[in-house]
Short mmCIF file of C-alpha atoms in Angstrom, two decimals:
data_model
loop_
_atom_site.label_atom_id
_atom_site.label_comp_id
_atom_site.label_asym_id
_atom_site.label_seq_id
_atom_site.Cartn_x
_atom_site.Cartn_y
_atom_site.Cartn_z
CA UNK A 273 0.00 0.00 0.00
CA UNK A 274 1.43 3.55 -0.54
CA UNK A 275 0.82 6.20 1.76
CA UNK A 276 0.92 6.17 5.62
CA UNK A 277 -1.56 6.55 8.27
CA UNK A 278 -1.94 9.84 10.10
CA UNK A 279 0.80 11.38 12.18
CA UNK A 280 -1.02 13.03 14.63
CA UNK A 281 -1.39 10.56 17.33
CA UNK A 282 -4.77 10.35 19.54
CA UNK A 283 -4.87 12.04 22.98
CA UNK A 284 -5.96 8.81 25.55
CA UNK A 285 -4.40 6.79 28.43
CA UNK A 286 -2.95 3.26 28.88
CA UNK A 287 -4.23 1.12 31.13
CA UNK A 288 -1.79 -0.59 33.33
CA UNK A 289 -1.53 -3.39 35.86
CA UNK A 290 0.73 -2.67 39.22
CA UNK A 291 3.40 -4.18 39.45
CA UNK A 292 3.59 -5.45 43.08
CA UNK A 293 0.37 -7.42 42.32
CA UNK A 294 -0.23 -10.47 45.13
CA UNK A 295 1.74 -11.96 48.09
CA UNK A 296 0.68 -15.68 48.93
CA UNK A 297 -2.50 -16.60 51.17
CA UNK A 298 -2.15 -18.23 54.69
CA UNK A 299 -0.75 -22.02 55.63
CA UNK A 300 2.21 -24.03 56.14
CA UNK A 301 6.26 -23.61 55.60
CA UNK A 302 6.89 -22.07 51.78
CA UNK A 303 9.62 -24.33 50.31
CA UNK A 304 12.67 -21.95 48.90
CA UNK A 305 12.26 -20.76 45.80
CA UNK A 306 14.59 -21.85 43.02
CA UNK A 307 15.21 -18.45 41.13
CA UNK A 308 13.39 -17.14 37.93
CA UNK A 309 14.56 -19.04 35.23
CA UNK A 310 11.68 -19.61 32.83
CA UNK A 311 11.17 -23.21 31.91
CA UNK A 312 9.65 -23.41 28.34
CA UNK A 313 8.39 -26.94 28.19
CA UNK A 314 4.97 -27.78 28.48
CA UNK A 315 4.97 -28.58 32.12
CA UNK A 316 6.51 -24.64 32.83
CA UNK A 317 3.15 -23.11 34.26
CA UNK A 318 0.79 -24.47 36.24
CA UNK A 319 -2.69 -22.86 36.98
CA UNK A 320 -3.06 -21.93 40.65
CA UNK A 321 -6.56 -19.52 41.24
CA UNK A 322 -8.46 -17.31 38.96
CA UNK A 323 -9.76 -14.57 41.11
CA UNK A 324 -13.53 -13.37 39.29
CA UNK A 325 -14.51 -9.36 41.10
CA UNK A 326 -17.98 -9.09 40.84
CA UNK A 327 -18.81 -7.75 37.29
CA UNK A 328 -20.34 -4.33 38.64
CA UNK A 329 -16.90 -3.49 39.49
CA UNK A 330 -16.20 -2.73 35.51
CA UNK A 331 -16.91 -0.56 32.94
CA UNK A 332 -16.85 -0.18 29.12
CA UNK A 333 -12.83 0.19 28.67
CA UNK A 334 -11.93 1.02 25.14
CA UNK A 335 -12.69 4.26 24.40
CA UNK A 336 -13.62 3.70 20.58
CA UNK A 337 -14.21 0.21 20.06
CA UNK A 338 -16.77 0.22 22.99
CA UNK A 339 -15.94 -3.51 23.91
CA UNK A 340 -16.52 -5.20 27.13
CA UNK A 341 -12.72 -5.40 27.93
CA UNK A 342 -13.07 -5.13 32.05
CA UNK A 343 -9.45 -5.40 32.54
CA UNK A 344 -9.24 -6.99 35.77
CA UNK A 345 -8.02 -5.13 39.18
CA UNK A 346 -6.51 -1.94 37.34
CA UNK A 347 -9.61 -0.93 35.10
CA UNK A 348 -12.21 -1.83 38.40
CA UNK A 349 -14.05 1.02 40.35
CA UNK A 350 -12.04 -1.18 43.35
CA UNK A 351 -8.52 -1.21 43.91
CA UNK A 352 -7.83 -4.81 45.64
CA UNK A 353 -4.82 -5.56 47.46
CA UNK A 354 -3.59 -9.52 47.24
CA UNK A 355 -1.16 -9.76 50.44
CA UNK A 356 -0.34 -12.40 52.76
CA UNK A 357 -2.72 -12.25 55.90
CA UNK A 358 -0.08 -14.28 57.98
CA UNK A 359 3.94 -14.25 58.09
CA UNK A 360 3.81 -18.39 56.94
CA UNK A 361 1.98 -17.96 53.69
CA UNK A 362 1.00 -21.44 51.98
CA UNK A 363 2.42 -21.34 48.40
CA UNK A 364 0.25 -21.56 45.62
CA UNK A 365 -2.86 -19.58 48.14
CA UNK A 366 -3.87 -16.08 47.01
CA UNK A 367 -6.99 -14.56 49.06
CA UNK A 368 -8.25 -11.18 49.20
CA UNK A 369 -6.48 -9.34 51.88
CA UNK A 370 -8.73 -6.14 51.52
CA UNK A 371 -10.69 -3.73 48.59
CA UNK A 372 -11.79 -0.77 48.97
CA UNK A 373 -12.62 2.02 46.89
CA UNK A 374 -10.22 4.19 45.54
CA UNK A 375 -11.96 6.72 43.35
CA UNK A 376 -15.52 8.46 42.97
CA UNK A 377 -17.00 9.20 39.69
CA UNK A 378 -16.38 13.46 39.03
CA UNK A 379 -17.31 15.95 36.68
CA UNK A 380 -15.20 18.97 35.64
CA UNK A 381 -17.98 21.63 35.04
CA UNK A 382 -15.49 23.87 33.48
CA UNK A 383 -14.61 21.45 30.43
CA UNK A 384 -18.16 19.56 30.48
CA UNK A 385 -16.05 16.57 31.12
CA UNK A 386 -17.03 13.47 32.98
CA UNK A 387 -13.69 11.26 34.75
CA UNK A 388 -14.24 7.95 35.53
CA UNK A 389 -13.55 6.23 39.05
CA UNK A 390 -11.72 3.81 37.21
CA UNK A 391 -8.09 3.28 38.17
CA UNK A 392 -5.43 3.55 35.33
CA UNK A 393 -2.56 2.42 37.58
CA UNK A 394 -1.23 1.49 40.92
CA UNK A 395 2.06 1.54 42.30
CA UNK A 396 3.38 0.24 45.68
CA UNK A 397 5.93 2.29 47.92
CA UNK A 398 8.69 0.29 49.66
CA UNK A 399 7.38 -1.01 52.91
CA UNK A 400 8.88 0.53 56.06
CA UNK A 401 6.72 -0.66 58.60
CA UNK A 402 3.93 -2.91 59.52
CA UNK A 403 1.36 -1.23 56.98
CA UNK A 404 1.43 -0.81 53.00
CA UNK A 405 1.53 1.95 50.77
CA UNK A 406 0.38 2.71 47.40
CA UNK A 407 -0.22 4.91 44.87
CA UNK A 408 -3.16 4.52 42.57
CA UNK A 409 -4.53 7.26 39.89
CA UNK A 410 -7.38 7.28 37.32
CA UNK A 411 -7.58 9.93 34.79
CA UNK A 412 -6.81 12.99 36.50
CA UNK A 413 -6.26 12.44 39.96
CA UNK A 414 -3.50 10.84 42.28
CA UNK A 415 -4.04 8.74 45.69
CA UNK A 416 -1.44 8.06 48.38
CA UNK A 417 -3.12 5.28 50.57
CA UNK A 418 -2.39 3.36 53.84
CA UNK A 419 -3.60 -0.06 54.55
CA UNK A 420 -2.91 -1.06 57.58
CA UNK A 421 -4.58 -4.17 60.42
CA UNK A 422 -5.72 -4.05 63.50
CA UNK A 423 -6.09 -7.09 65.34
CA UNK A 424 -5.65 -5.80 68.81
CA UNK A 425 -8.24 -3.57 70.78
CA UNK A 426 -7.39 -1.17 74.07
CA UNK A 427 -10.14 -1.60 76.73
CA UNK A 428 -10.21 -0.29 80.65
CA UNK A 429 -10.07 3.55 79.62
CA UNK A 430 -11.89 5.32 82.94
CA UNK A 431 -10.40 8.57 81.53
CA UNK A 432 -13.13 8.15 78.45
CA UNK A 433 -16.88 7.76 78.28
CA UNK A 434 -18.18 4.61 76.07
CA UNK A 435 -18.34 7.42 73.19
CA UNK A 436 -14.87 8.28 73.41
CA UNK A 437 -14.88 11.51 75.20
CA UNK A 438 -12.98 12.94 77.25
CA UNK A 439 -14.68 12.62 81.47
CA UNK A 440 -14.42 15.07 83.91
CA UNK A 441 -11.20 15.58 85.64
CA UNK A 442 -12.80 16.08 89.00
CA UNK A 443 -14.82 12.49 88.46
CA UNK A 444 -11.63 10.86 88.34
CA UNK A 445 -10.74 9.36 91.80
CA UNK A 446 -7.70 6.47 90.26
CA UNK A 447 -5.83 5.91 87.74
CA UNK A 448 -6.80 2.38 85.59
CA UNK A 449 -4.01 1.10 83.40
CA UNK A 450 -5.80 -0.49 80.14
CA UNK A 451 -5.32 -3.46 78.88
CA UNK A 452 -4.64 -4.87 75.37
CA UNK A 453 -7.23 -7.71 74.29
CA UNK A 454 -6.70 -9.99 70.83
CA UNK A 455 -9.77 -9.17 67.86
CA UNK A 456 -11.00 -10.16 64.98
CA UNK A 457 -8.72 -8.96 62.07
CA UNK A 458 -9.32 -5.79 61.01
CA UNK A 459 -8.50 -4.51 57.58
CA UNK A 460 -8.20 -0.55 56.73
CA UNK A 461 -7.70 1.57 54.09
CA UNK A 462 -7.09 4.91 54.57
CA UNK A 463 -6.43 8.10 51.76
CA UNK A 464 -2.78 10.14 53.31
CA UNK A 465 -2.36 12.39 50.23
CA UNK A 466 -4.56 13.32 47.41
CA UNK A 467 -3.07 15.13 44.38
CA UNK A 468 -5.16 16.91 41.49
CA UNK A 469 -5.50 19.50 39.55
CA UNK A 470 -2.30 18.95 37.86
CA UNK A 471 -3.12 17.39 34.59
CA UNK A 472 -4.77 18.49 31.83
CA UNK A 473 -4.71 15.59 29.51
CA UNK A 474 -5.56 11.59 31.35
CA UNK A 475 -2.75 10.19 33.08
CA UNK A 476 -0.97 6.98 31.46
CA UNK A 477 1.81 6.54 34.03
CA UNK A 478 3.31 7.06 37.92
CA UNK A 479 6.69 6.30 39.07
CA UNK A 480 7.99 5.91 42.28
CA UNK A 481 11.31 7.17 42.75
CA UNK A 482 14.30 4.93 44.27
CA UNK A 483 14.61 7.74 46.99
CA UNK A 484 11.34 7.37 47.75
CA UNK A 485 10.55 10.62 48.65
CA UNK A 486 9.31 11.41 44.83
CA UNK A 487 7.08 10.15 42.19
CA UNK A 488 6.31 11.19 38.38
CA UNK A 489 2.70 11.09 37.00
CA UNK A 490 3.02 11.30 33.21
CA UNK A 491 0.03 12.39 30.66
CA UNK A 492 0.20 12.64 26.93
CA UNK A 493 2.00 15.96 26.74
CA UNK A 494 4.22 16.26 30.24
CA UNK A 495 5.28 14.89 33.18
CA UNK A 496 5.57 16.02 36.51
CA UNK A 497 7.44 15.57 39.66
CA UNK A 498 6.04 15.25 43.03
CA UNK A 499 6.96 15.03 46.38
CA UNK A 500 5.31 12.47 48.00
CA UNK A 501 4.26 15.12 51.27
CA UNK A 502 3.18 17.94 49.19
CA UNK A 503 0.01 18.11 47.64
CA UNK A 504 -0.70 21.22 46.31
CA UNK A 505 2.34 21.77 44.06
CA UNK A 506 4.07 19.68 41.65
CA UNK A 507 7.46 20.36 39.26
CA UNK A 508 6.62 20.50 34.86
CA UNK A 509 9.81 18.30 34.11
CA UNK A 510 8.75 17.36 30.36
CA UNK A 511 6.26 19.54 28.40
CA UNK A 512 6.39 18.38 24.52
CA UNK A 513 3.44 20.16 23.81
CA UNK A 514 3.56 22.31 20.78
CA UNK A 515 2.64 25.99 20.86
CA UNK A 516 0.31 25.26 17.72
CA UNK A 517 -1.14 21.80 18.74
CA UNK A 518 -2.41 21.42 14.95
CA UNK A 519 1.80 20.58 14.98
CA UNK A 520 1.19 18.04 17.36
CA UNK A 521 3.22 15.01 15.61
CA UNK A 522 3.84 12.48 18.92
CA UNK A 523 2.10 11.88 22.56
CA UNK A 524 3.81 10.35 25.69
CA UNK A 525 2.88 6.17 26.06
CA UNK A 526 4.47 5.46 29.29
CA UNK A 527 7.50 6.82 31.78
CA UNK A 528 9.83 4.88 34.65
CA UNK A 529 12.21 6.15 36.86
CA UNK A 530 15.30 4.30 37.11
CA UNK A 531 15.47 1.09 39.75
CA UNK A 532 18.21 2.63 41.61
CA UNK A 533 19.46 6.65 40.33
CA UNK A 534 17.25 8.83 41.53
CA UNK A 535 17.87 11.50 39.08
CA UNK A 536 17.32 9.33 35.72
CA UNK A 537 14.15 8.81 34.23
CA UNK A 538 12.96 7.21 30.84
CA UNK A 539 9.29 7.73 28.95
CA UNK A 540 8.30 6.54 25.28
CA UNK A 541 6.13 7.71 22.67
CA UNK A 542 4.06 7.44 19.87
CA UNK A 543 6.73 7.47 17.18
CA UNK A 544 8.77 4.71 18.37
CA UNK A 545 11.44 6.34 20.52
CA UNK A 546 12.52 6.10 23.93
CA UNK A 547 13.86 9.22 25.57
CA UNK A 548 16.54 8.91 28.46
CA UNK A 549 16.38 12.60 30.84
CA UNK A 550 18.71 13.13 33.85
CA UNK A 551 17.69 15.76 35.99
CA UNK A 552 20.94 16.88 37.28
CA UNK A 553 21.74 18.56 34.06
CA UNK A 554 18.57 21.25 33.66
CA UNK A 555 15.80 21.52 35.57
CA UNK A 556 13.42 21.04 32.67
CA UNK A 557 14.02 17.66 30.86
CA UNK A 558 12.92 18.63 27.44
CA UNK A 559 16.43 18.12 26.40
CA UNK A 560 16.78 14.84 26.53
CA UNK A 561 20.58 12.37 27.62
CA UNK A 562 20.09 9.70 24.94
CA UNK A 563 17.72 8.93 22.17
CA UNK A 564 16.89 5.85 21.80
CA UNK A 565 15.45 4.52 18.30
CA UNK A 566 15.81 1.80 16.10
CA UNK A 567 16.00 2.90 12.38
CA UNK A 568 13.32 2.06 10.29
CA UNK A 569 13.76 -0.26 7.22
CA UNK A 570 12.29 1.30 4.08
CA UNK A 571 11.51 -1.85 2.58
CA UNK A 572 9.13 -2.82 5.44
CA UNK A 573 6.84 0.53 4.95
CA UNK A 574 3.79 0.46 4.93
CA UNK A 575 0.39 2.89 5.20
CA UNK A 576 0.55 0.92 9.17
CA UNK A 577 4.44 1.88 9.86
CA UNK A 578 3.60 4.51 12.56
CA UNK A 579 0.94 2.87 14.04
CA UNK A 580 2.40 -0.44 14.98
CA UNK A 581 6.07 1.64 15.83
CA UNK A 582 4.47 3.59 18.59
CA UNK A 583 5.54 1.92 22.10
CA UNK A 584 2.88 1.29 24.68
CA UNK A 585 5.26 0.40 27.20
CA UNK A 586 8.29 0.70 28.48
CA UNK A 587 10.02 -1.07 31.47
CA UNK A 588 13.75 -0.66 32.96
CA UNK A 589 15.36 -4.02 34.15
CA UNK A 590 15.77 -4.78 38.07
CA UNK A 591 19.24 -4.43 37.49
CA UNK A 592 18.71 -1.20 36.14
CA UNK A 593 21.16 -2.14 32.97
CA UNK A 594 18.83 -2.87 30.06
CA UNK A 595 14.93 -1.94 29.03
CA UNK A 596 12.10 -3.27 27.47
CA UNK A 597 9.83 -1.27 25.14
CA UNK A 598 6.20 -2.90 23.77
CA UNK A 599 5.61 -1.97 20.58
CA UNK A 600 2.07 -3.26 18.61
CA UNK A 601 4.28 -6.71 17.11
CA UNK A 602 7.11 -7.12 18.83
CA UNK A 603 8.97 -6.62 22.01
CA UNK A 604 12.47 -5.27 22.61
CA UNK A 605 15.40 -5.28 24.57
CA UNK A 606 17.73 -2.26 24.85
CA UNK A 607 20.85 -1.50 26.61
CA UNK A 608 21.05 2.11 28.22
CA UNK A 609 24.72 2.30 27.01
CA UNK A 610 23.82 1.80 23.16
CA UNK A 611 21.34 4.16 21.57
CA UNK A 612 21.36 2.99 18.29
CA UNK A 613 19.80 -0.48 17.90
CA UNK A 614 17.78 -3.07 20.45
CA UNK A 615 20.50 -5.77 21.37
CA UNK A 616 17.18 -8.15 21.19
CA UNK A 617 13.88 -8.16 19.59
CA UNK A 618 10.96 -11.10 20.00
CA UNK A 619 7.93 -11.24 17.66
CA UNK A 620 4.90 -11.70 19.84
CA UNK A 621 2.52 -12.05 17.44
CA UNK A 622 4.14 -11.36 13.89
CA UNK A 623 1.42 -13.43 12.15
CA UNK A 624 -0.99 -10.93 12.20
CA UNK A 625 1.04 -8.48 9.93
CA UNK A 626 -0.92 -9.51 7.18
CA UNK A 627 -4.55 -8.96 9.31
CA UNK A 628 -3.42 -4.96 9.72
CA UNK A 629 -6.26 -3.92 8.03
CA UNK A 630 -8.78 -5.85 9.68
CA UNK A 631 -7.31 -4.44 13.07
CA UNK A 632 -7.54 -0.93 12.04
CA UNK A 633 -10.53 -1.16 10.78
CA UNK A 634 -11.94 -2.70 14.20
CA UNK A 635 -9.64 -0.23 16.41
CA UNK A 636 -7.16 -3.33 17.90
CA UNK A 637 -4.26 -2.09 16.32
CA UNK A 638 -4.32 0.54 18.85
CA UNK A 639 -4.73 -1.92 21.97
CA UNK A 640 -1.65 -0.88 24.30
CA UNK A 641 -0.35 -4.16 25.63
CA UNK A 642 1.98 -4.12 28.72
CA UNK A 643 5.42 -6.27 29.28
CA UNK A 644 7.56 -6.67 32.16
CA UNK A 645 10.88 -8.31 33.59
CA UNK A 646 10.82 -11.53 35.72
CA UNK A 647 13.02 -11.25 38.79
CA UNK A 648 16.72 -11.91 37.61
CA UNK A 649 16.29 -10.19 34.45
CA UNK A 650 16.36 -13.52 32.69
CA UNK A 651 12.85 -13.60 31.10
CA UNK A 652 10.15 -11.24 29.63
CA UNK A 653 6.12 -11.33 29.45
CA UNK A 654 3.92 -9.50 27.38
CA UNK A 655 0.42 -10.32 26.46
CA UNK A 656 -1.60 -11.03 22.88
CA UNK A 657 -4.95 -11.91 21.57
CA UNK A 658 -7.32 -14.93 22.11
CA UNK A 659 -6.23 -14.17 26.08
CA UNK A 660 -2.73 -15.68 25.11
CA UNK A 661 0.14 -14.68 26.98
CA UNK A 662 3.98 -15.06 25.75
CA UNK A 663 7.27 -15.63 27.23
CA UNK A 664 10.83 -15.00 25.97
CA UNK A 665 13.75 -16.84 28.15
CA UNK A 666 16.86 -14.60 26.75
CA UNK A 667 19.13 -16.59 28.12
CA UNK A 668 18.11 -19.87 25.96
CA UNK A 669 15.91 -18.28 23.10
CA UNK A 670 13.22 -19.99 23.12
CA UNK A 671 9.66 -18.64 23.70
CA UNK A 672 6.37 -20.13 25.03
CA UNK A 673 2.84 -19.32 24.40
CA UNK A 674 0.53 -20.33 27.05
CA UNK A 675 -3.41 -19.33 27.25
CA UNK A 676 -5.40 -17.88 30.47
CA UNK A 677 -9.19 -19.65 29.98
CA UNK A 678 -12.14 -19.88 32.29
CA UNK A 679 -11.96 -23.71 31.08
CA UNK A 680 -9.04 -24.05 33.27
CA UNK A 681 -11.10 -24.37 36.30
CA UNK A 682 -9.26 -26.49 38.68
CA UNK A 683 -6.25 -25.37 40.61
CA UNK A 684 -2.62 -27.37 39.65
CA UNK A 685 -3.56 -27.58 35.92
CA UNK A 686 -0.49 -27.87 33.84
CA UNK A 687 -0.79 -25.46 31.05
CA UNK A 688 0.40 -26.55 27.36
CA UNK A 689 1.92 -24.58 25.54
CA UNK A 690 -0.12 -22.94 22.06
CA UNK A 691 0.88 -22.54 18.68
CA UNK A 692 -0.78 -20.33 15.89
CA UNK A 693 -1.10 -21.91 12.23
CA UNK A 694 -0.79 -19.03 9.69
CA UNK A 695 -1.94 -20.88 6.37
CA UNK A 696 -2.03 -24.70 5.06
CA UNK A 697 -3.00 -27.99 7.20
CA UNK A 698 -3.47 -27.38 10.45
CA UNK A 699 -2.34 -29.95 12.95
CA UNK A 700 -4.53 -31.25 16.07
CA UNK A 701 -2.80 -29.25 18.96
CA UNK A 702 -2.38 -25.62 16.44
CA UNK A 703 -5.42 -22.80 16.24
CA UNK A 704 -5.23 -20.72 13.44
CA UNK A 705 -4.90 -17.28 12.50
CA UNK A 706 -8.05 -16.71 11.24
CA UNK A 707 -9.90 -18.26 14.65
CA UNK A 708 -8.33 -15.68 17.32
CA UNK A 709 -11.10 -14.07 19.36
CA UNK A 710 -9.64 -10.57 19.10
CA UNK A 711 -12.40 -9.37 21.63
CA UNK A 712 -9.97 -11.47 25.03
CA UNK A 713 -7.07 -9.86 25.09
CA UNK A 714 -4.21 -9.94 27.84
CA UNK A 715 -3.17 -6.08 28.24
CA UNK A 716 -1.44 -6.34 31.59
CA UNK A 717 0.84 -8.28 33.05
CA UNK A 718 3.15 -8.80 36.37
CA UNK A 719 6.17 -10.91 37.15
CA UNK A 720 6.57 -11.64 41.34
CA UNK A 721 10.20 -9.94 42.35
CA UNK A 722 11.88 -12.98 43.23
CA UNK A 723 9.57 -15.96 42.33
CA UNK A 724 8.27 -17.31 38.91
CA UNK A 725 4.93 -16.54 39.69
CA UNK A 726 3.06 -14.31 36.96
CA UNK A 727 -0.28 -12.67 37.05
CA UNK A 728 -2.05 -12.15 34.02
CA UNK A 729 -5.33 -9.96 33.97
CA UNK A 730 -7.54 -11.74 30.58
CA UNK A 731 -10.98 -10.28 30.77
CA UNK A 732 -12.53 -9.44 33.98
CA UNK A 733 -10.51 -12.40 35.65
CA UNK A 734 -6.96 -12.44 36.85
CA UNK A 735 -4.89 -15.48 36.60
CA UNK A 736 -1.76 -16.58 38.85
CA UNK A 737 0.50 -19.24 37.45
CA UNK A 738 3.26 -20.69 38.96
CA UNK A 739 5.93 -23.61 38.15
CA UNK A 740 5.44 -27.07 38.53
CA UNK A 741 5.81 -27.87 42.50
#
């Protein structure tokens, strides 16, 4: 086909899952783990629990397409929080440890514009005492919460009336000391900082800083710094946004600070690039430390280059040495010391190339799907179509494709792996190309830090998968 496809990109937010997603359930010892090494035979993943919210928890999620996408914990009106209830978790047990809800529908009455409760992303602070905290954010408006337990209660106050105020002085003939009794568990959640009113376009991305102390919440056109005890104020860092915005050529996709350098930070866009910013040398990052880009091959041009080149995500390692970026086909790995060229790139689904059309015409080629790291860096995941999910080992080269389904009822089910048949006979084990159900997709996915245990939100269920035990 000659021609391209429009340049000016469309003004809308990804939808992300957290990454700190579960922490086992209750019960015995937990047997060491044996690293993160991804095992691509057919025995790699087992099914553990499919965890179904109630379906008035979801919306409509795609803006155009107007599908029923309800993209499990992320795109609810609830934010739930999968930890372990007890310090001996059982492996293999994930229970709801609390939900509560973390956004109200609003309406700005200056623009006429209505923002959803639903939550684009969630991010969890480093624990530094017995309670968690997160940061979760739906189109326009950032939440620092606390969730804490109580499972003690103070009784033997005669200082206090039943109502909890405060007696007369002059009542008070002795001093009782009170006394700590055991409860029932109690489970709260608790808003510490809001932060609005800072963002004119939806946000598609918060960071926490390795300092802890800051954060970045990116929208299409800039990205801000905040400090995680001020509210009312927050520092422009990025601002792409053209003085005429009929020049408007690229939006941001996604931004990360860097694992461990405070002062580094990396965000994508539309047109394929990655952009590297360290805040130690200007205060505004427009200027950019490295470009990173992969030159496009003229031969492979088409009227769909731009589209399918625009990155959707963009994750730096644990180790803080390499990246990912998601673009629509492929996945890629980049080193932050070479600019020029990804060291490695994995087709996730390459056989629909030649279904391009189809997907514009039925808005999927603008589906933002998510990828991240497993523990040791060894592995990636990224999602696809027909709710499959893929994995890359880099240290081996080989690749799996394994499917989250509501057939897979019972718990300890070994998954097999899938293949796609592009054209000719199909064999008995193969689906083909032409049979994907482009309505389940798998948009977000999580890796645990230090186990192979992945989450993988298909639908309006979320799947955990483990190894073989």
């Amino acid at each position: 086909m000659g021609g391209s496809a429009a340049a000016v990109p469309r003004l809308e937010s990804n939808r992300q899952l957290p990454e700190r997603w579960c922490h086992p359930g209750t019960g015995q010892d937990r047997p060491a783990s044996g690293g993160t090494t991804v095992q691509t035979d057919e025995e790699s993943f087992q099914h553990h629990e499919a965890v179904q919210p109630h379906e008035a928890r979801f919306h409509d999620q795609h803006r155009r397409q107007q599908t029923c996408r309800n993209e499990a914990v992320c795109e609810s009106y609830l934010s739930e929080v999968y930890i372990s209830k007890n310090s001996i978790p059982r492996r293999g047990e994930y229970n709801v440890y609390s939900t509560f809800q973390s956004h109200e529908p609003e309406f700005d009455y200056l623009k006429s514009l209505e923002i959803e409760e639903k939550i684009n992303k969630i991010r969890w602070l480093k624990r530094k005492n017995p309670a968690h905290f997160l940061l979760s954010t739906n189109d326009k408006t950032i939440k620092l919460w606390k969730v804490s337990e109580r499972d003690k209660r103070v009784e033997g106050y005669n200082t206090k009336e039943e109502n909890g105020t405060i007696r007369d002085p002059a009542c008070i003939t002795a001093l009782r000391v009170p006394t700590i009794k055991p409860m029932e568990l109690m489970v709260e959640a608790s808003p510490r900082r809001i932060f609005a009113n800072a963002h004119t376009y939806h946000i598609n991305s918060i960071s926490v800083n390795s300092d802890q102390e800051t954060y970045l919440s990116a929208d299409d056109l800039r990205i801000n710094l905040w400090h995680l005890e001020i509210t009312d104020q927050s520092f422009n860092i990025v601002d792409i946004k053209p003085t005429n915005m009929e020049e408007l050529t690229e939006v941001i996709t996604a931004a990360e600070f860097h694992p461990a350098e405070c002062n580094v930070l990396v965000y994508s866009s539309s047109k394929g690039t990655i952009r590297l910013c360290d805040m130690r040398s200007a205060a505004l990052c427009d200027q950019h430390s490295k470009l990173f880009e992969e030159p496009e091959d003229p031969t492979n041009r088409s009227f769909f280059s731009e589209i399918i080149s625009s990155i959707s995500d963009v994750k730096l390692s644990n180790s803080g040495r390499y990246m990912i970026s998601r673009d629509y086909l492929s996945v890629k790995v980049w080193d932050l010391q070479m600019e020029t060229k990804p060291i490695e790139c994995y087709p996730v689904h390459e056989y629909l190339r030649s279904k391009l059309c189809s997907l514009y015409e039925n808005d999927c080629i603008f589906d933002k799907f998510e990828c991240c790291w497993s523990g040791n860096d060894s592995a990636i995941m990224t999602g696809s179509y027909n709710n499959f999910f893929r994995v890359f080992d880099r240290t081996t080269k080989r690749d799996l494709t394994l499917e989250a389904a509501r057939d897979i009822a019972k718990p300890k089910t070994l998954l097999k792996p899938r293949k796609v048949c592009t054209g000719g006979k199909r064999k008995k084990d193969e689906i083909s190309v032409d049979c994907l159900d482009f309505n389940k997709k798998i948009l977000h996915t999580a890796w645990h830090p230090s186990e192979n245990v992945v989450a993988v939100a298909a639908t309006n269920n979320l799947f955990l998968f483990q190894d073989k035990l």
